[in-house]
Tab-separated table of C-alpha atoms and ligand atoms in Angstrom:
chain	number	residue	atom	x	y	z
A	242	MET	CA	-3.580	46.983	102.695
A	243	LYS	CA	-3.163	50.234	100.695
A	244	ASN	CA	-4.884	51.093	97.371
A	245	THR	CA	-5.965	47.493	96.642
A	246	ILE	CA	-8.182	46.537	93.755
A	247	ILE	CA	-9.676	43.233	94.576
A	248	ALA	CA	-9.542	40.815	91.459
A	249	GLU	CA	-12.267	38.239	92.682
A	250	LYS	CA	-12.227	35.591	90.004
A	251	GLU	CA	-14.363	32.615	91.017
A	252	THR	CA	-12.227	29.612	91.842
A	253	LYS	CA	-13.641	26.122	91.687
A	254	TYR	CA	-12.285	25.248	95.049
A	255	LYS	CA	-11.892	27.479	98.070
A	256	ILE	CA	-8.294	28.760	98.214
A	257	LEU	CA	-6.456	31.376	100.139
A	258	PRO	CA	-7.843	34.975	99.345
A	259	ILE	CA	-4.371	36.421	98.505
A	260	LEU	CA	-4.053	33.924	95.848
A	261	LYS	CA	-7.287	34.447	94.302
A	262	GLU	CA	-7.096	38.275	94.526
A	263	ARG	CA	-3.606	38.486	92.974
A	264	TYR	CA	-3.129	39.703	89.274
A	265	SER	CA	-0.586	41.263	87.256
A	266	PRO	CA	-1.336	45.022	86.688
A	267	ARG	CA	0.240	47.282	84.252
A	268	VAL	CA	-0.453	50.460	86.163
A	269	PHE	CA	0.330	51.110	89.841
A	270	SER	CA	-0.500	53.464	92.540
A	271	ASP	CA	2.006	56.622	92.984
A	272	THR	CA	2.534	55.314	96.446
A	273	PRO	CA	6.269	54.582	96.675
A	274	VAL	CA	7.555	51.074	97.791
A	275	SER	CA	10.174	51.694	100.393
A	276	GLU	CA	13.423	49.736	100.607
A	277	LEU	CA	12.176	48.243	103.991
A	278	GLU	CA	9.082	46.768	102.034
A	279	LEU	CA	11.231	45.567	99.276
A	280	ARG	CA	13.762	43.996	101.769
A	281	THR	CA	10.599	42.251	103.191
A	282	LEU	CA	9.570	40.767	99.839
A	283	PHE	CA	13.219	39.455	99.400
A	284	GLU	CA	13.214	38.099	102.811
A	285	ALA	CA	10.132	35.955	101.978
A	286	GLY	CA	11.992	34.805	98.740
A	287	ARG	CA	15.126	33.969	100.806
A	288	TRP	CA	13.231	31.459	102.772
A	289	ALA	CA	11.826	29.450	99.699
A	290	PRO	CA	12.975	25.872	99.136
A	291	SER	CA	15.644	25.044	96.465
A	292	SER	CA	17.380	21.928	95.172
A	293	TYR	CA	20.284	20.940	97.575
A	294	ASN	CA	19.494	24.380	99.163
A	295	ARG	CA	21.583	26.079	96.471
A	296	GLN	CA	19.488	29.218	96.340
A	297	PRO	CA	20.640	30.018	92.933
A	298	TRP	CA	18.505	33.182	92.683
A	299	ARG	CA	20.098	36.505	92.024
A	300	ILE	CA	18.285	39.887	92.071
A	301	ILE	CA	19.182	43.285	90.665
A	302	TRP	CA	16.766	46.072	92.130
A	303	GLY	CA	16.256	49.856	91.542
A	304	LEU	CA	13.746	52.369	93.058
A	305	LYS	CA	12.082	54.784	90.648
A	306	GLY	CA	14.429	57.744	90.395
A	307	SER	CA	17.611	55.911	90.781
A	308	LYS	CA	20.414	55.178	88.167
A	309	THR	CA	19.829	51.450	88.703
A	310	TYR	CA	16.108	51.708	87.811
A	311	ASP	CA	16.977	53.636	84.679
A	312	ARG	CA	19.445	50.927	83.596
A	313	ILE	CA	17.049	48.061	84.343
A	314	PHE	CA	14.430	50.060	82.195
A	315	GLU	CA	16.853	50.331	79.319
A	316	CYS	CA	17.037	46.337	79.229
A	317	LEU	CA	13.192	46.029	78.799
A	318	SER	CA	11.600	45.068	75.392
A	319	GLU	CA	9.957	48.224	73.671
A	320	PHE	CA	6.431	46.762	74.544
A	321	ASN	CA	7.327	46.383	78.229
A	322	GLN	CA	8.793	49.784	78.431
A	323	SER	CA	5.447	51.270	77.067
A	324	TRP	CA	3.818	50.471	80.478
A	325	ALA	CA	6.482	49.455	83.004
A	326	LYS	CA	7.773	53.123	83.200
A	327	ASN	CA	5.096	53.702	85.725
A	328	ALA	CA	6.216	51.089	88.247
A	329	PRO	CA	7.859	52.273	91.383
A	330	VAL	CA	10.320	49.461	91.471
A	331	LEU	CA	12.155	47.407	88.770
A	332	LEU	CA	13.918	44.128	89.216
A	333	LEU	CA	16.051	41.858	87.072
A	334	SER	CA	15.930	38.229	88.126
A	335	ALA	CA	18.680	35.885	87.268
A	336	PHE	CA	19.991	32.454	88.268
A	337	LYS	CA	23.159	30.630	88.686
A	338	LYS	CA	22.862	27.822	86.135
A	339	VAL	CA	25.885	25.651	87.314
A	340	THR	CA	26.517	23.990	90.573
A	341	ASP	CA	29.730	24.758	92.556
A	342	ASP	CA	31.566	21.824	90.798
A	343	GLY	CA	30.510	23.087	87.471
A	344	GLN	CA	27.625	20.798	86.560
A	345	GLU	CA	24.572	22.010	85.068
A	346	ASN	CA	21.996	22.977	87.854
A	347	PHE	CA	18.870	21.419	85.939
A	348	HIS	CA	16.546	22.991	88.858
A	349	ALA	CA	17.932	26.730	89.084
A	350	LEU	CA	15.290	28.109	86.980
A	351	HIS	CA	12.575	26.114	88.880
A	352	ASP	CA	14.099	27.431	92.237
A	353	LEU	CA	14.047	31.078	91.090
A	354	GLY	CA	10.364	30.442	90.340
A	355	LEU	CA	9.758	29.273	93.995
A	356	PHE	CA	11.499	32.403	95.087
A	357	MET	CA	9.459	34.584	92.999
A	358	GLY	CA	6.410	32.668	94.076
A	359	ASN	CA	7.276	33.523	97.857
A	360	VAL	CA	7.924	37.137	96.834
A	361	THR	CA	4.615	37.373	95.090
A	362	VAL	CA	2.567	36.007	97.973
A	363	GLN	CA	4.271	38.195	100.784
A	364	ALA	CA	3.752	41.274	98.263
A	365	GLN	CA	-0.055	40.370	97.862
A	366	HIS	CA	-0.297	40.124	101.611
A	367	LEU	CA	1.018	43.829	101.707
A	368	GLY	CA	-1.196	44.911	98.873
A	369	ILE	CA	1.883	45.054	96.611
A	370	ALA	CA	1.609	43.798	92.934
A	371	LEU	CA	4.092	42.161	90.707
A	372	HIS	CA	4.140	42.032	87.067
A	373	GLN	CA	6.842	39.692	85.713
A	374	MET	CA	8.181	40.350	82.298
A	375	ALA	CA	10.017	37.931	79.943
A	376	GLY	CA	10.334	40.747	77.450
A	377	VAL	CA	13.907	41.565	78.512
A	378	LEU	CA	17.065	42.092	76.363
A	379	TYR	CA	18.912	39.278	78.126
A	380	ASP	CA	22.201	39.510	76.669
A	381	LYS	CA	22.335	43.405	77.248
A	382	ALA	CA	21.096	42.893	80.796
A	383	LYS	CA	23.646	40.083	81.532
A	384	LYS	CA	26.574	42.470	80.266
A	385	ASP	CA	25.272	45.715	81.655
A	386	PHE	CA	24.932	44.234	85.120
A	387	ASN	CA	28.267	42.353	85.094
A	388	PHE	CA	27.010	38.807	85.347
A	389	PRO	CA	29.609	36.136	84.655
A	390	ASP	CA	28.990	33.345	82.136
A	391	GLU	CA	27.462	30.862	84.483
A	392	TYR	CA	24.442	33.077	85.099
A	393	HIS	CA	21.321	33.488	83.049
A	394	ILE	CA	18.904	36.509	83.247
A	395	ALA	CA	15.445	35.153	83.547
A	396	THR	CA	12.889	37.980	83.813
A	397	SER	CA	12.379	41.520	84.849
A	398	VAL	CA	9.782	42.328	87.375
A	399	ALA	CA	7.625	45.593	87.778
A	400	ILE	CA	6.562	46.215	91.376
A	401	GLY	CA	4.191	48.676	93.066
A	402	TYR	CA	0.985	49.130	94.975
A	403	TYR	CA	-2.228	48.272	93.224
A	404	GLY	CA	-4.096	51.363	91.966
A	405	GLY	CA	-3.156	53.987	89.581
A	406	ASP	CA	-4.848	55.392	86.461
A	407	LYS	CA	-5.355	53.253	83.456
A	408	LYS	CA	-5.060	56.490	81.325
A	409	ASN	CA	-1.184	56.302	81.997
A	410	LEU	CA	-1.483	53.147	79.754
A	411	PRO	CA	-1.092	53.045	75.991
A	412	ILE	CA	-4.906	52.852	74.595
A	413	ASP	CA	-4.631	49.240	73.352
A	414	LEU	CA	-3.546	48.076	76.917
A	415	ARG	CA	-6.354	49.807	78.834
A	416	GLU	CA	-8.853	47.173	77.986
A	417	GLU	CA	-6.511	44.369	79.166
A	418	GLU	CA	-6.265	45.949	82.545
A	419	ASN	CA	-9.319	44.009	83.673
A	420	PRO	CA	-8.567	41.467	86.377
A	421	GLU	CA	-12.122	39.940	86.001
A	422	ASN	CA	-10.950	38.747	82.397
A	423	ARG	CA	-8.271	36.429	83.957
A	424	THR	CA	-8.619	32.760	82.689
A	425	ARG	CA	-7.147	29.342	83.430
A	426	LEU	CA	-7.018	26.019	82.129
A	427	VAL	CA	-9.339	23.554	83.883
A	428	GLN	CA	-7.665	21.103	86.277
A	429	GLN	CA	-8.237	18.118	84.013
A	430	GLU	CA	-5.976	19.707	81.365
A	431	PHE	CA	-2.888	19.622	83.695
A	432	THR	CA	-3.555	17.055	86.446
A	433	PHE	CA	-3.528	13.341	85.801
A	434	ASN	CA	-4.313	10.544	88.376
A	435	GLY	CA	-2.419	8.206	86.179
A	436	ASN	CA	-0.686	8.545	82.787
A	437	TYR	CA	-0.271	11.936	80.922
A	438	ILE	CA	-3.081	12.560	78.385
A	439	GLN	CA	-2.560	14.827	75.486
A	440	LYS	CA	-5.101	17.722	75.136
A	441	GLU	CA	-6.348	16.425	71.821
A	442	GLU	CA	-7.072	13.035	73.396
A	443	LEU	CA	-8.986	14.738	76.329
A	444	LYS	CA	-10.966	16.562	73.745
A	445	SER	CA	-11.945	13.427	71.776
A	446	SER	CA	-12.928	11.468	74.833
A	447	LYS	CA	-15.067	14.656	75.985
A	448	ASP	CA	-16.587	14.619	72.496
A	449	LYS	CA	-17.301	10.925	72.828
A	450	ILE	CA	-18.794	11.384	76.291
A	451	ASP	CA	-20.968	14.362	74.949
A	452	SER	CA	-22.101	12.260	71.979
A	453	HIS	CA	-22.989	9.184	74.246
A	454	LYS	CA	-24.874	11.669	76.672
A	455	LYS	CA	-26.837	12.928	73.607
A	456	GLN	CA	-27.758	9.321	72.504
A	457	ILE	CA	-28.962	8.583	75.933
A	458	MET	CA	-31.017	11.756	76.070
A	459	LYS	CA	-32.423	10.841	72.641
A	460	LYS	CA	-33.525	7.255	74.020
A	461	ILE	CA	-35.054	8.840	76.987
A	462	ASN	CA	-36.982	11.373	74.799
A	463	ASP	CA	-38.012	8.513	72.500
A	464	LEU	CA	-39.534	6.746	75.459
A	465	ASP	CA	-41.841	9.710	76.238
B	538	LIG	C1	7.763	34.396	83.523
B	538	LIG	C2	6.680	35.367	83.107
B	538	LIG	C3	6.840	36.247	81.862
B	538	LIG	C4	5.998	37.280	81.560
B	538	LIG	N1	6.207	38.172	80.502
B	538	LIG	C5	5.436	39.151	80.375
B	538	LIG	C6	5.734	40.364	79.546
B	538	LIG	O1	6.936	40.221	79.071
B	538	LIG	N2	5.076	41.434	79.319
B	538	LIG	C7	3.843	41.392	79.970
B	538	LIG	O2	3.032	42.433	79.745
B	538	LIG	N3	3.458	40.473	80.887
B	538	LIG	C8	4.258	39.352	81.093
B	538	LIG	N4	3.858	38.328	81.979
B	538	LIG	C9	2.474	38.395	82.559
B	538	LIG	C10	1.528	37.293	82.213
B	538	LIG	O3	1.023	37.611	80.985
B	538	LIG	C11	0.438	37.074	83.240
B	538	LIG	O4	1.041	36.714	84.494
B	538	LIG	C12	-0.630	36.173	82.858
B	538	LIG	O5	-1.362	36.580	81.686
B	538	LIG	C13	-1.559	35.668	83.887
B	538	LIG	O6	-2.302	36.937	84.306
B	538	LIG	P1	-2.228	37.237	85.869
B	538	LIG	O7	-0.872	37.186	86.422
B	538	LIG	O8	-2.971	38.655	85.898
B	538	LIG	O9	-3.087	36.131	86.440
B	538	LIG	C14	4.645	37.291	82.410
B	538	LIG	C15	4.597	36.350	83.385
B	538	LIG	C16	5.358	35.506	83.767
B	538	LIG	C17	5.212	34.593	85.044
C-alpha cells in the first residue's frame, strides 16, 4: 500500500482492518491514480448486488488535468471546491430512477450505495481513499453531462492515495483532518432485536436504569 495513513479507531468488535482503517480525507498524496487503478475500482463496483440485477448506477469520471475533471469540479459546491481541487480523480455518481417499464425503482439509490461500498473497500485495499460529496449542483451536473430525465445525480467523489499535506487545506479544515476523531452511534441506537425504539425512549430507559443502579448502590452503601 502506498502512502497510507492508518486511522486506527477502536472498534467494539473485531472487524476487517480495511474497514476500520478507512476514512474520508480532504487531502491526497500527489501520486496519481491511473486509469487501470480506477478501472479496478469500477470493476469492484460492477459486481455489487442490485435489486432485480438492474445495476442502476452510472459514473462520470475525470483524471486531474483533463477537461472532464474540470467540468465535474465546476459542479461542486463552493465548500467542496475549497478542498477537492487537490484530488487526483473526481467522479459524479448517478442512478437511473425508473425501471425499464417506467415504474419508480425504489431501490436505485440503495443499489448505487452498494456499488460505492464495493468501490470504497477495493480502494482501501489498494491504499486509495474516497471522499464522497453531497455538496453538488445537481441540476447543473445533470444538464452539463447530458443525463436524461429518468436519472438523478447522487454525489461527487474525490479519489486519491492517502497522504498529502494538510497545509493545502483552508485553515478551518486542517483540524478536521484527523481520523482519530471519527465517531459513530453505538449499536443500541440503530439495531433492534424487536420493535424499533426512538432515541428519546432509549435515553429515558437508560436514565431509569442509571437511577435504579444509583438506588441499589445507595442501599449497599447504607448496609456498610
Ligand atoms: C453521501 C455522502 C455525502 C457526503 N457529503 C460530503 C460533502 O459534501 N462534503 C464533505 O466534506 N464531506 C461529505 N461527506 C463525508 C462525510 O462527512 C464522512 O463520510 C463522515 O463524516 C464520516 O467520516 P469518515 O468517512 O471519515 O468515517 C459525505 C459522505 C457521504 C457518504
